[in-house]
């Protein structure tokens, strides 16, 4: 018996200790359809998709999965793959010291007799890289690529297996407009070829642009399934968080004071191309109460600039940094923190949190010194501080003692943000402040940024999210081709200006 | 059916999240078995004997717990134990007063620890191989300086260090170990140092970005491990009234097995000093039980190796279950 649906998940319930992550969830997917899934952080989106990819075996949940109208037992990842299902996970999953080719074709290398057919491997890889718009050498190592590029490599790995169903869990959270456009085109092509896609995103404009239907989840249940053409953005937001948001980007400009930070002649070597610089001799300043946005394409060196200022990367870096007009020697993050800086990094898994430690321990990590007396951590003070942040950021976890590995991606991000808020910096460097965070909480985080600037904190914000960059920045620098190619203030900060500068050379 | 399965998993998780149970459960089982086979086991003298043996391992296991927690490793602890005894013995023979002789031993430990730490932190060599290298070098050094001849005929004052019995019953090493256990557990779970060491083991980059002195903290754990190993060597020499060139050889694996089975993860970030104490007691009990049950001592290293592998498996499985996979 054939079915209208290529995939049906029926009455799926999944429990974790203390949480019902999914309760009685059913979704269905047609051939050649793009089905978007949206919902708050912790709604159960990733869990549902991990069930589909076989990460959780059929014994660990209740419910059924039907493929082509036939009930199928998803007992392992292998079963999912055999049914033509590929998943790109929310957290990056690449082998840093293997080549791009090996990463894309891992477990699937073309063979000639008993040996790997390297010629074919490299030419196939070239073709896959073209498909996702990466101009890189198939032989080069993954280490040194930025997160956007790594994301594209993961997508290429899924595509290389020619699946019938592709699951993309927040694929665009580290991509800028240009790469997002390439991905959207790729998805369009796949759809025309009859491939079906499941697409998770917190960016509603993408959902409207690419999806045919949208599933809204809340607290582990599906609360609406609609054709995209039948709903508006407001309706989606209301369905997701139970209220409307009149202003997604509530900027409240603070009075801007004198210069607090000055970066002069900053040069940072390229992380993967030896002998080249990713930024060269750039200078800029930051004023009190200001939010300075940094735009540019993936690979323009935006993150590297922040890392170099913070003293996280030092090798080959030349710089002069002045804080309040005084030269500051910042050779390590410790120096930076001592000078009143904080740094929310982009890759929360690698540099943001400790996965086997609790929410409390992660939140207070950057202010242990303040919390200690004679070397002893003041337990009560610590718990109070963490609890306040837990409430303020609406972190969804069973308790303060839950390990980070058991939190949803967006909630992990909130913990990382909270950690740096608790360190009370005067200068806060943020790389993608709302990566993976849902619309409701996003607005909350913007409000917190506003409050900070009103208290006199200055912020440098790297963002790939164009509306965020435009509406939250008081001033915006654009990096391209090793240099600052644009500086805009107030109403000059427009998508057009930023894009133009981002591709300038 | 799947519901039941989930319930089973929850129970398992609850058990595994009490890390120390890894050592406690087998210990209890073992005691029950031994009690049936040989009731002599529970004689007071025998119990004290086991505790004394465990105390010597624990002196090394305590700092090793911190080292493993920070994702470090040290295979030279056995050799440094021998070194500590030998250096102390030679110093005494050279006429140095006891406190100075002990200080010399501890300093020799600190030196080896610094070398280990240097290789682990500054070079990109795998710690496993680097500390194996120092193990051989230290053993070589001992062989050259002693010609593999033990040093004996010590004063009573030196022997009293380990041989004195509190209330005529409890050997001093047990007292030392109890103090170490309390202090160690407090440092690990209550102080900033302990938290920072755990953070480094959990995610070195995140810890570094949070302003933690990663290299300095790691160096301290390496040095502490070697210094306490040397101390264990001094006390071993005192106990047998004889400093043997091979006093500590081969102990590194069983001590590490005890730490891991006690609930400290090889993957870093999670540790318990009390668990390590239980692990040391478990290992000592096994050795003792083997003797009482008339199993050839030749089986010992086979069994230690086996326990180490079981411990590693438990550790890996514990991680997997806790992460909800
Ligand atoms: N391994 C785990 N152990 C325990 N609880 C978990 C585990 N993984 C997820 N959860 C819980 O299940 C719920 C759903 O999480 P899930 O990751 O599916 O959310 P999500 O919709 O993908 O959110 P986000 O937008 O933040 O990525 C959350 O409450 C989370 O805390
Ligand atoms: Mg998710």
PDB file of C-alpha atoms in Angstrom, chain A residues 16-18, chain B residues 3-16:
ATOM      1  CA  UNK A  16      13.916  12.169  30.447  1.00  0.00           C
ATOM      2  CA  UNK A  17      14.305  12.081  34.225  1.00  0.00           C
ATOM      3  CA  UNK A  18      12.179  14.914  35.492  1.00  0.00           C
TER       4      UNK A  18
ATOM      5  CA  UNK B   3       7.862   2.396  29.722  1.00  0.00           C
ATOM      6  CA  UNK B   4       9.365  -0.271  31.916  1.00  0.00           C
ATOM      7  CA  UNK B   5      12.606   0.078  30.121  1.00  0.00           C
ATOM      8  CA  UNK B   6      12.638   3.773  30.850  1.00  0.00           C
ATOM      9  CA  UNK B   7      11.962   3.097  34.497  1.00  0.00           C
ATOM     10  CA  UNK B   8      14.890   0.715  34.548  1.00  0.00           C
ATOM     11  CA  UNK B   9      17.054   3.371  33.001  1.00  0.00           C
ATOM     12  CA  UNK B  10      15.987   5.928  35.570  1.00  0.00           C
ATOM     13  CA  UNK B  11      16.933   3.615  38.404  1.00  0.00           C
ATOM     14  CA  UNK B  12      20.268   2.904  36.759  1.00  0.00           C
ATOM     15  CA  UNK B  13      20.891   6.608  36.379  1.00  0.00           C
ATOM     16  CA  UNK B  14      20.074   7.276  39.985  1.00  0.00           C
ATOM     17  CA  UNK B  15      22.581   4.591  40.983  1.00  0.00           C
ATOM     18  CA  UNK B  16      25.263   5.757  38.622  1.00  0.00           C
TER      19      UNK B  16
END
